[in-house]
Amino acid sequence: MKQPKFQIGGIIRKRDLARIGIMGIPDRPGVAGAIFSALGSEGINCPFIVHTFDLSNQDSLALCVAQSQLAAALEVLESVGNTVGAKKVVYTGEVAMIAVFGPHFGERPGVAGVMFSALASVGINILAISTSISSLSCVIEADQLDKATQALQEAFERPRAGD
């Protein structure tokens, strides 16, 4: 018997993004605040943020900014990165973000597996993942956004008009 599809509230797509990584950051209080305060003071928004750590207890941040703000963001991050002791700032200039949202994803095991498997089934590599209590977001190559959207539309059940 075929498993029923997970119902989601919808799909969010965002084009014209750049992905930036701030790598090898010392693990100490105030670093994220310094980085995002510096970006915010320059009017740079980050619609996607992921914090990770490695085996050497060094932190890394992956974030997305509008492509039009990439040069300004890199300038800010090089400066603040030196201040907080980051080892390197790297970037990818043309990415997109796709997300599914719905109520209480944290209480619904399997939603992430369906999403990531659907993207893999059409050959899409995930560049970064972020979650919240009600959404799953991925950064992918910009030219894969339409194919990713189609794959997710087929993998999930979405509300019908009037529901």
mmCIF file with all atom_site columns, C-alpha atoms in Angstrom, residues 2 5 12 17-18 25 43 45 49-50 63 66 68 74 84 94 111 115 119-120 153 155 161:
data_model
loop_
_atom_site.group_PDB
_atom_site.id
_atom_site.type_symbol
_atom_site.label_atom_id
_atom_site.label_alt_id
_atom_site.label_comp_id
_atom_site.label_asym_id
_atom_site.label_entity_id
_atom_site.label_seq_id
_atom_site.pdbx_PDB_ins_code
_atom_site.Cartn_x
_atom_site.Cartn_y
_atom_site.Cartn_z
_atom_site.occupancy
_atom_site.B_iso_or_equiv
_atom_site.pdbx_formal_charge
_atom_site.auth_seq_id
_atom_site.auth_comp_id
_atom_site.auth_asym_id
_atom_site.auth_atom_id
_atom_site.pdbx_PDB_model_num
ATOM 1  C CA . LYS A 1 2   ? 1.314  3.445  -0.969 1.00 0.00 ? 2   LYS A CA 1
ATOM 2  C CA . LYS A 1 5   ? 1.845  12.173 1.133  1.00 0.00 ? 5   LYS A CA 1
ATOM 3  C CA . ILE A 1 12  ? 8.727  29.202 -0.718 1.00 0.00 ? 12  ILE A CA 1
ATOM 4  C CA . LEU A 1 17  ? 21.008 34.876 -3.684 1.00 0.00 ? 17  LEU A CA 1
ATOM 5  C CA . ALA A 1 18  ? 24.689 34.390 -2.909 1.00 0.00 ? 18  ALA A CA 1
ATOM 6  C CA . ILE A 1 25  ? 35.636 30.869 13.823 1.00 0.00 ? 25  ILE A CA 1
ATOM 7  C CA . GLY A 1 43  ? 21.446 47.113 5.709  1.00 0.00 ? 43  GLY A CA 1
ATOM 8  C CA . ASN A 1 45  ? 19.658 40.966 5.338  1.00 0.00 ? 45  ASN A CA 1
ATOM 9  C CA . ILE A 1 49  ? 21.652 31.221 8.313  1.00 0.00 ? 49  ILE A CA 1
ATOM 10 C CA . VAL A 1 50  ? 23.274 27.982 9.479  1.00 0.00 ? 50  VAL A CA 1
ATOM 11 C CA . LEU A 1 63  ? 24.453 32.433 5.159  1.00 0.00 ? 63  LEU A CA 1
ATOM 12 C CA . ALA A 1 66  ? 20.968 39.085 -2.050 1.00 0.00 ? 66  ALA A CA 1
ATOM 13 C CA . SER A 1 68  ? 23.200 42.621 -5.281 1.00 0.00 ? 68  SER A CA 1
ATOM 14 C CA . LEU A 1 74  ? 32.089 40.312 1.709  1.00 0.00 ? 74  LEU A CA 1
ATOM 15 C CA . VAL A 1 84  ? 36.582 37.734 15.608 1.00 0.00 ? 84  VAL A CA 1
ATOM 16 C CA . GLU A 1 94  ? 24.550 32.309 -7.730 1.00 0.00 ? 94  GLU A CA 1
ATOM 17 C CA . VAL A 1 111 ? 9.194  15.302 6.299  1.00 0.00 ? 111 VAL A CA 1
ATOM 18 C CA . MET A 1 115 ? 12.052 16.640 0.858  1.00 0.00 ? 115 MET A CA 1
ATOM 19 C CA . LEU A 1 119 ? 15.496 16.720 -4.570 1.00 0.00 ? 119 LEU A CA 1
ATOM 20 C CA . ALA A 1 120 ? 18.044 13.902 -4.902 1.00 0.00 ? 120 ALA A CA 1
ATOM 21 C CA . GLN A 1 153 ? 5.148  19.717 -5.755 1.00 0.00 ? 153 GLN A CA 1
ATOM 22 C CA . ALA A 1 155 ? 6.397  14.804 -3.366 1.00 0.00 ? 155 ALA A CA 1
ATOM 23 C CA . ALA A 1 161 ? -7.797 26.632 -3.220 1.00 0.00 ? 161 ALA A CA 1
#
